[in-house]
Amino acid sequence: MKKILFLSIIFISTTVFAQKVDYKALDKYISQTQKDWNIPGLSVGIVKDGKIVFEKGYGQMDVNENRKPDEHTIYAIASNTKAFTAAIMAQLVEEGKVNWKDRVQDHLPYFEVYDPAISRMVTVEDLLSHNVGLGTFSGDGIWYKSELSTEEVVKRIRFVPQAYDFRAGYGYSNLMFITAGALIEKVTGKSFKDNVTERILKPLEMDDTVVSVKDFGNNKNVATPHAMDENNKNYTIPWVGWDNVQSTGGIISSVHDMSKWMILNMIHGVTKKNDTLFSVQNRNNMWNLHNSFGVNQVNRNSTGSQYAGYGLGWFLGDYQGNFRVRHGGGYDGMISTVQMLPDENLGVVVLTNGVKAPTNAIAYYVFDRFLNRDKKDWSKEMLDGYDKWKAGDTRIADRKAKQVKGTQPTLQKEAIIGTYHADIYGNFEVKEMNGELKLLWEHTPLLNSTLSHFNYDAYEIHWDEPQAWFSFGTVKFESDAYGKVIGITFDVPNDDFFFYEMNAKKIE
């Protein structure tokens, strides 16, 4: 009897506490955070105990227009798509069309990685857990803004260098999730877009959500992506289609719809209409560690993390001792996060339309309010950390400072004009157009550039289109011992796309 009374008191106190969250104060904090971080706009959704308890937009949908986002404004969720891909794969497992331990080559014979023997061993689970042996973001230059088909992207994976032993490390790989999408399309005979729409979006009534920029239609409630210049000023950039890589990052959604997605996940695949989208067994498989990585057990970080790793389509770990399931997403000019504390039936989604985004700061502050923790100013701490990191990133400044002005190229213009080839990418063409040197990308016209002399035989790259993740860069023309041009090497300092992987040889 005492035990029952004790449990009742706990339940009542928890319920009362949940009702005491000061949503007005929370709203004020988020609003100030948006301003402090100088991000154009963002929307936040919070779910608790199976219900949406908070959803609101802040700032502007476009810095050039006075339109405020709301809970139905759609943003690119980018890599938060990966959890949808894993869920679809779970459904196919339950339908007997795929097994988690299936070898990928049994479904996609053209799939290869850096080693033929390893290629034959890679399984479906390996694709979804970042343990194949590729480095984080390695090979992303193959698909980024590319006009290649999904199959053509996958066929180039064999040229991506090995970073660590198979199943012996962690390297976040978009390419493996692109492969998973190709596998889904192969075994179902339907596009990834049709699969995610029919299997998840429609059952959850995620009516705001689309899977392509081509599907905006007459919807005007669409946030505009923004980049940030050297003076911390936001400027708009165009939406870019990711139709050939939808399974790694193609979904575009609202916090209202993503809140429905979080609720589904925290009740382990059962919809409000009692339809089971995936089983508890497969829920466990997706939320169990398949790839763990180190945590500092001596000096805890500020989230109190004791373990961390990756499941299938989800990052797993803990927040202040509470089991946490999360993922982030980065699209050109948009950053997002989805974070859940399943044991608390609590989830937060933050979608933004800028590159300097307080996604984690907002999520942690929300968690603290519901966990009755001290009111730590996560926004200030993380903004200070971001600004310090940014100020310490002198890669571009250092390169510009080393420029030797007044030099002349040793190679004649006629010698560097021609076609260059990189197996991982394809062809680049250097040609003269209207008196200017142009660098043309075979599969990625949105990366076409104008070249101006930098120093010696290096030329500065001036992108014809605005870029979100990189700005300054150079290409150097290499010659042999006899002065013959033999190739080009890229130097574009950034954290997301490794242009040096596309260094090319002159073929004509």
XYZ file of C-alpha atoms in Angstrom:
508
model
C 0.000 0.000 0.000
C 2.807 2.404 0.888
C 4.551 1.535 -2.378
C 1.404 2.310 -4.369
C 0.947 5.589 -2.483
C 4.595 6.503 -3.079
C 4.300 5.825 -6.829
C 1.084 7.835 -6.946
C 2.806 10.797 -5.312
C 5.609 10.584 -7.896
C 3.087 10.482 -10.746
C 1.096 13.411 -9.374
C 4.187 15.510 -8.697
C 5.512 14.817 -12.201
C 2.192 15.781 -13.751
C 1.947 18.946 -11.674
C 5.518 19.874 -12.511
C 4.898 19.390 -16.232
C 2.032 21.823 -15.964
C 4.290 24.371 -14.261
C 6.590 24.922 -17.232
C 6.472 28.650 -17.869
C 5.795 28.769 -21.591
C 5.771 32.567 -21.659
C 9.257 32.675 -20.190
C 10.339 29.936 -22.586
C 8.912 31.901 -25.498
C 10.773 35.011 -24.371
C 14.053 33.100 -24.076
C 13.770 31.600 -27.562
C 12.873 34.978 -29.029
C 15.944 36.571 -27.454
C 18.122 33.677 -28.576
C 17.040 34.184 -32.174
C 18.061 37.826 -31.972
C 21.335 37.193 -30.130
C 22.479 34.654 -32.683
C 21.561 36.929 -35.570
C 19.786 34.130 -37.367
C 17.075 35.296 -39.793
C 14.360 32.989 -38.514
C 13.489 29.726 -36.830
C 10.558 27.635 -35.645
C 10.360 25.469 -32.543
C 8.085 22.557 -31.663
C 7.863 20.745 -28.311
C 6.016 17.507 -27.586
C 5.277 16.072 -24.160
C 3.375 12.916 -23.274
C 2.152 12.380 -26.804
C 0.912 15.911 -27.402
C 2.223 19.052 -29.053
C 2.514 21.518 -26.171
C 4.379 24.356 -27.895
C 4.957 25.444 -31.492
C 5.929 28.866 -32.748
C 8.049 30.760 -35.266
C 10.483 33.634 -34.693
C 12.255 36.240 -36.811
C 11.830 36.408 -40.561
C 11.279 33.892 -43.323
C 13.434 36.105 -45.568
C 15.657 39.015 -44.515
C 14.318 40.992 -47.450
C 10.671 40.513 -46.536
C 8.670 41.198 -43.408
C 7.132 37.739 -43.071
C 7.286 35.833 -39.808
C 7.571 32.029 -39.797
C 5.098 29.909 -37.860
C 4.614 26.265 -36.929
C 3.652 25.363 -40.511
C 6.581 27.118 -42.223
C 8.661 24.530 -44.039
C 12.439 24.266 -43.894
C 14.909 21.681 -45.165
C 15.466 19.107 -42.411
C 18.464 17.698 -44.328
C 20.061 14.779 -42.442
C 17.078 14.412 -40.133
C 15.789 12.540 -43.182
C 18.105 9.655 -42.276
C 15.786 8.462 -39.503
C 12.950 8.221 -42.050
C 15.192 6.137 -44.290
C 15.952 3.782 -41.402
C 12.241 3.508 -40.569
C 11.394 2.593 -44.166
C 14.108 -0.058 -44.096
C 12.573 -1.426 -40.879
C 9.239 -1.722 -42.653
C 10.852 -3.598 -45.531
C 12.452 -5.971 -43.031
C 9.031 -6.666 -41.545
C 7.627 -7.247 -45.022
C 10.349 -9.796 -45.741
C 11.792 -7.791 -48.632
C 15.064 -7.073 -46.849
C 17.003 -8.431 -43.904
C 19.164 -6.209 -41.715
C 22.071 -8.601 -42.332
C 21.582 -8.728 -46.102
C 24.682 -7.960 -48.111
C 24.152 -4.775 -50.066
C 25.592 -6.295 -53.242
C 22.839 -8.913 -53.214
C 20.432 -6.062 -53.951
C 22.751 -3.592 -55.698
C 25.435 -5.554 -57.597
C 27.086 -2.304 -58.729
C 27.783 -1.165 -55.151
C 31.499 -1.050 -54.333
C 33.715 0.613 -51.753
C 37.507 0.957 -51.558
C 38.188 -2.795 -51.435
C 36.387 -5.592 -53.366
C 36.483 -7.937 -50.369
C 34.965 -5.324 -48.065
C 32.391 -4.453 -50.721
C 31.055 -8.012 -50.550
C 30.670 -7.841 -46.758
C 28.835 -4.511 -46.316
C 25.325 -5.109 -44.941
C 22.169 -3.028 -44.734
C 22.929 -2.292 -41.074
C 26.391 -1.109 -42.046
C 24.918 1.430 -44.456
C 22.817 2.968 -41.681
C 25.436 3.075 -38.910
C 28.465 4.879 -40.418
C 30.970 2.076 -39.870
C 31.962 1.069 -43.406
C 35.376 2.732 -43.201
C 34.812 6.028 -45.017
C 35.794 9.314 -43.396
C 33.218 11.808 -42.162
C 31.798 13.728 -45.153
C 34.348 12.063 -47.432
C 33.092 11.848 -51.000
C 30.333 14.408 -50.553
C 31.734 16.285 -53.528
C 30.309 13.489 -55.691
C 26.674 14.291 -54.973
C 26.618 17.897 -53.733
C 24.634 20.038 -56.218
C 25.222 17.272 -58.733
C 23.089 16.339 -61.730
C 24.178 12.695 -61.477
C 21.511 10.072 -60.901
C 21.411 8.209 -57.581
C 22.894 5.126 -59.242
C 25.692 7.153 -60.817
C 26.542 8.630 -57.420
C 26.675 5.172 -55.822
C 28.898 3.827 -58.594
C 31.534 6.448 -57.765
C 31.798 5.440 -54.106
C 34.565 2.957 -54.948
C 36.876 5.915 -55.565
C 36.394 7.373 -52.058
C 39.505 6.652 -49.960
C 39.427 4.346 -46.965
C 39.747 6.196 -43.656
C 39.802 3.328 -41.146
C 39.320 -0.434 -40.955
C 35.920 -1.857 -41.803
C 33.604 -1.781 -38.746
C 36.444 -0.403 -36.636
C 35.600 3.284 -36.422
C 33.117 6.033 -37.105
C 32.844 8.186 -40.209
C 29.602 10.010 -40.899
C 28.753 9.017 -44.466
C 26.007 10.584 -46.551
C 27.024 8.244 -49.364
C 25.933 5.178 -47.409
C 22.466 6.618 -46.860
C 22.251 7.502 -50.548
C 23.025 3.838 -51.183
C 20.292 2.840 -48.732
C 17.849 4.932 -50.741
C 18.904 3.197 -53.945
C 18.383 -0.163 -52.240
C 14.906 0.862 -51.069
C 13.997 1.872 -54.613
C 15.351 -1.403 -56.007
C 13.412 -3.742 -53.703
C 10.148 -1.755 -53.816
C 10.142 -0.654 -57.440
C 9.149 2.811 -56.238
C 11.044 6.062 -55.730
C 12.239 7.080 -52.297
C 9.786 9.985 -52.470
C 6.858 7.625 -53.070
C 8.019 5.291 -50.304
C 8.365 7.965 -47.628
C 5.113 9.628 -48.686
C 3.033 6.464 -48.683
C 4.667 4.781 -45.714
C 5.156 7.684 -43.298
C 3.966 11.119 -44.386
C 0.394 10.156 -45.279
C -0.237 7.859 -42.264
C 1.011 10.612 -39.925
C -0.896 13.318 -41.818
C 2.324 15.272 -42.280
C 0.523 17.518 -44.739
C 3.080 20.356 -44.721
C 5.928 18.065 -45.722
C 7.404 17.606 -49.202
C 10.375 15.661 -50.523
C 11.522 18.004 -53.277
C 11.832 21.716 -53.910
C 9.769 21.012 -57.009
C 6.802 20.210 -54.759
C 6.374 23.642 -53.147
C 3.519 24.347 -55.529
C 1.410 27.269 -54.349
C 2.662 27.040 -50.772
C 4.087 30.435 -49.835
C 4.870 29.417 -46.255
C 8.408 28.410 -47.227
C 11.463 29.738 -45.414
C 14.286 31.169 -47.526
C 17.827 29.806 -47.017
C 20.511 32.287 -45.915
C 24.286 32.366 -45.890
C 26.442 34.775 -43.881
C 29.206 37.019 -45.179
C 32.490 37.999 -43.503
C 30.730 40.847 -41.680
C 28.149 38.487 -40.142
C 25.429 39.796 -42.431
C 22.806 37.316 -43.603
C 21.942 37.199 -47.283
C 19.538 34.984 -49.201
C 20.681 32.089 -51.351
C 18.610 29.916 -53.707
C 16.981 26.631 -52.787
C 18.911 23.712 -54.295
C 17.306 20.444 -55.341
C 18.501 17.244 -53.671
C 16.271 14.951 -55.704
C 19.043 12.446 -56.472
C 20.007 12.089 -52.795
C 16.625 12.315 -51.054
C 17.302 9.404 -48.708
C 20.202 11.196 -47.019
C 18.665 14.652 -46.701
C 15.780 15.481 -49.028
C 12.802 16.047 -46.728
C 11.433 19.576 -46.265
C 9.077 19.926 -43.304
C 7.575 22.060 -40.538
C 7.895 21.832 -36.765
C 4.206 20.897 -36.636
C 4.784 17.868 -38.830
C 8.096 16.965 -37.220
C 6.363 17.015 -33.844
C 4.051 14.284 -35.160
C 7.147 12.365 -36.234
C 8.667 12.657 -32.759
C 5.442 11.459 -31.124
C 5.387 8.417 -33.426
C 8.953 7.560 -32.473
C 8.342 7.920 -28.743
C 5.365 5.567 -28.908
C 7.550 3.215 -30.936
C 5.923 3.191 -34.327
C 2.222 3.307 -33.474
C 0.104 6.092 -34.980
C -2.824 7.805 -33.259
C -5.083 5.606 -35.387
C -3.335 2.546 -33.907
C -1.589 1.678 -37.150
C 1.817 0.128 -36.510
C 4.397 1.606 -38.872
C 7.257 -0.434 -37.428
C 7.556 -3.023 -34.664
C 8.992 -2.646 -31.170
C 11.682 -5.144 -32.155
C 12.854 -2.913 -34.976
C 12.461 0.165 -32.798
C 14.979 -1.429 -30.483
C 17.323 -2.180 -33.362
C 17.252 1.420 -34.577
C 17.772 2.764 -31.051
C 20.561 0.397 -30.008
C 24.207 1.311 -30.481
C 25.696 -0.086 -33.667
C 28.699 2.230 -33.593
C 29.991 3.773 -30.391
C 32.469 6.594 -30.028
C 34.438 7.992 -27.167
C 33.194 10.185 -24.356
C 35.426 11.947 -21.849
C 34.799 9.942 -18.666
C 37.210 12.042 -16.601
C 35.910 15.515 -17.314
C 32.213 15.462 -18.170
C 31.016 17.846 -20.844
C 28.263 20.325 -20.087
C 25.507 17.896 -21.076
C 26.774 15.300 -18.602
C 27.204 12.765 -21.392
C 28.303 9.310 -20.256
C 28.102 7.471 -23.572
C 27.496 8.264 -27.224
C 27.169 6.504 -30.530
C 25.048 5.890 -33.586
C 22.167 3.502 -34.023
C 20.402 3.191 -37.374
C 19.609 6.696 -38.583
C 19.880 8.196 -35.069
C 22.577 9.505 -32.733
C 22.235 7.926 -29.285
C 23.530 9.009 -25.899
C 22.348 10.749 -22.774
C 21.555 14.234 -21.520
C 22.211 14.772 -17.805
C 21.684 11.052 -17.214
C 18.561 10.810 -19.395
C 18.525 8.588 -22.483
C 18.655 10.881 -25.512
C 17.881 10.202 -29.187
C 18.772 12.941 -31.629
C 19.920 14.007 -35.052
C 20.978 17.204 -36.738
C 20.686 18.412 -40.280
C 22.619 20.842 -42.451
C 21.301 22.089 -45.795
C 22.529 25.074 -47.802
C 21.488 27.944 -45.526
C 19.450 25.878 -43.050
C 20.342 23.994 -39.831
C 17.979 21.760 -37.845
C 17.844 19.464 -34.840
C 15.441 16.819 -33.556
C 16.066 15.708 -29.981
C 14.086 13.411 -27.702
C 14.248 12.131 -24.132
C 12.040 9.057 -24.640
C 11.821 8.120 -20.954
C 10.387 11.583 -20.291
C 8.151 11.470 -23.385
C 9.730 14.792 -24.284
C 10.923 16.012 -27.661
C 12.134 19.242 -29.272
C 12.510 20.167 -32.920
C 14.236 23.361 -34.054
C 14.261 24.335 -37.736
C 16.182 27.399 -38.924
C 16.938 29.350 -42.097
C 20.528 30.400 -41.372
C 23.991 28.918 -40.933
C 24.730 30.336 -37.483
C 22.046 28.435 -35.651
C 21.261 28.027 -31.905
C 19.593 24.651 -32.383
C 21.293 22.813 -29.505
C 21.092 25.835 -27.190
C 17.308 25.925 -27.562
C 16.904 22.158 -27.217
C 18.995 22.008 -24.037
C 17.191 24.958 -22.486
C 13.852 23.281 -23.155
C 15.065 20.021 -21.651
C 16.208 21.850 -18.511
C 12.830 23.507 -18.055
C 10.996 20.173 -18.179
C 13.633 18.408 -16.051
C 13.448 21.156 -13.414
C 17.152 21.885 -13.690
C 18.903 25.160 -12.980
C 18.288 27.892 -15.539
C 21.578 27.695 -17.335
C 21.960 30.196 -20.164
C 22.831 27.735 -22.897
C 22.455 30.403 -25.562
C 25.151 32.631 -24.085
C 27.557 29.772 -23.400
C 27.214 28.267 -26.853
C 27.216 31.619 -28.663
C 30.440 32.565 -26.894
C 31.899 29.214 -27.887
C 30.803 29.587 -31.495
C 32.212 33.103 -31.802
C 35.496 31.992 -30.241
C 35.745 29.062 -32.635
C 34.913 31.275 -35.592
C 37.500 33.874 -34.599
C 40.088 31.120 -34.282
C 39.427 29.802 -37.765
C 42.104 31.693 -39.685
C 42.484 29.298 -42.591
C 41.315 31.773 -45.221
C 43.082 34.761 -43.660
C 46.320 32.784 -43.429
C 46.174 31.821 -47.076
C 45.477 35.356 -48.198
C 48.322 36.647 -46.015
C 50.735 34.224 -47.704
C 49.826 35.417 -51.173
C 52.949 36.546 -53.018
C 51.770 39.576 -54.932
C 53.323 40.662 -58.178
C 54.175 37.150 -59.380
C 53.474 35.946 -62.893
C 52.336 32.450 -63.879
C 55.056 30.227 -65.310
C 52.483 28.386 -67.401
C 50.953 30.028 -70.438
C 47.187 30.366 -70.641
C 47.092 28.100 -73.690
C 48.836 25.367 -71.698
C 46.363 25.277 -68.814
C 43.261 25.380 -71.010
C 41.877 21.887 -71.470
C 40.039 18.990 -69.824
C 40.974 17.463 -66.468
C 39.646 14.215 -65.019
C 39.181 12.857 -61.476
C 37.809 9.325 -61.136
C 35.793 10.267 -58.061
C 34.061 13.111 -59.876
C 34.445 13.194 -63.648
C 35.676 16.006 -65.875
C 36.556 19.637 -65.305
C 37.099 21.988 -68.199
C 39.256 25.084 -68.151
C 38.448 27.387 -71.019
C 38.522 31.030 -71.970
C 35.146 32.719 -72.279
C 34.680 36.418 -73.012
C 38.270 37.102 -72.058
C 38.022 35.289 -68.707
C 39.297 31.914 -67.560
C 36.424 29.656 -66.533
C 36.449 26.430 -64.523
C 33.458 24.330 -65.616
C 32.229 21.342 -63.605
C 30.816 18.529 -65.714
C 28.093 17.351 -63.324
C 27.794 20.407 -61.099
C 27.149 23.595 -63.071
C 26.200 25.371 -59.834
C 29.912 25.173 -58.975
C 31.110 26.745 -62.212
C 33.683 29.427 -61.479
C 35.735 32.272 -62.855
C 39.491 32.120 -62.238
C 41.786 35.066 -61.527
C 45.535 34.880 -61.013
C 46.457 34.521 -57.314
C 50.195 33.847 -57.319
C 52.636 31.747 -59.328
C 50.524 29.045 -61.031
C 47.619 29.247 -58.569
C 44.334 30.937 -59.426
C 41.611 32.164 -57.092
C 38.180 30.592 -57.550
C 35.254 33.008 -57.841
C 32.042 30.993 -57.673
C 29.451 32.044 -60.241
C 26.673 31.171 -57.774
C 26.548 31.987 -54.026
C 27.813 29.166 -51.816
C 26.744 28.443 -48.253
C 29.599 26.313 -46.916
C 32.714 27.699 -48.562
C 33.938 30.938 -50.088
C 37.612 31.527 -50.822
C 39.556 28.885 -52.656
C 42.312 28.329 -55.178
C 43.171 25.876 -57.909
C 46.830 25.251 -58.750
C 47.997 24.010 -62.107
C 50.667 21.335 -61.732
C 53.416 20.669 -64.253
C 56.029 17.981 -64.734
C 59.800 18.427 -64.875
C 59.556 19.641 -68.446
C 56.899 22.300 -67.894
C 54.016 20.260 -69.258
C 50.708 20.778 -67.425
C 49.663 17.473 -65.847
C 46.872 18.350 -63.425
C 45.095 20.638 -60.988
C 44.906 20.641 -57.203
C 42.145 22.290 -55.190
C 42.475 24.216 -51.948
C 39.066 25.334 -50.637
C 39.204 25.596 -46.829
C 35.935 24.467 -45.213
C 34.620 21.777 -42.886
C 32.110 20.039 -45.130
C 33.377 19.380 -48.648
C 36.844 18.037 -49.355
C 37.782 19.482 -52.709
C 41.249 17.949 -52.550
C 39.577 14.576 -53.136
C 38.796 15.869 -56.630
C 42.343 16.776 -57.652
C 42.424 15.989 -61.350
C 44.794 14.918 -64.124
C 44.908 16.697 -67.470
C 43.611 14.396 -70.204
C 43.456 16.743 -73.193
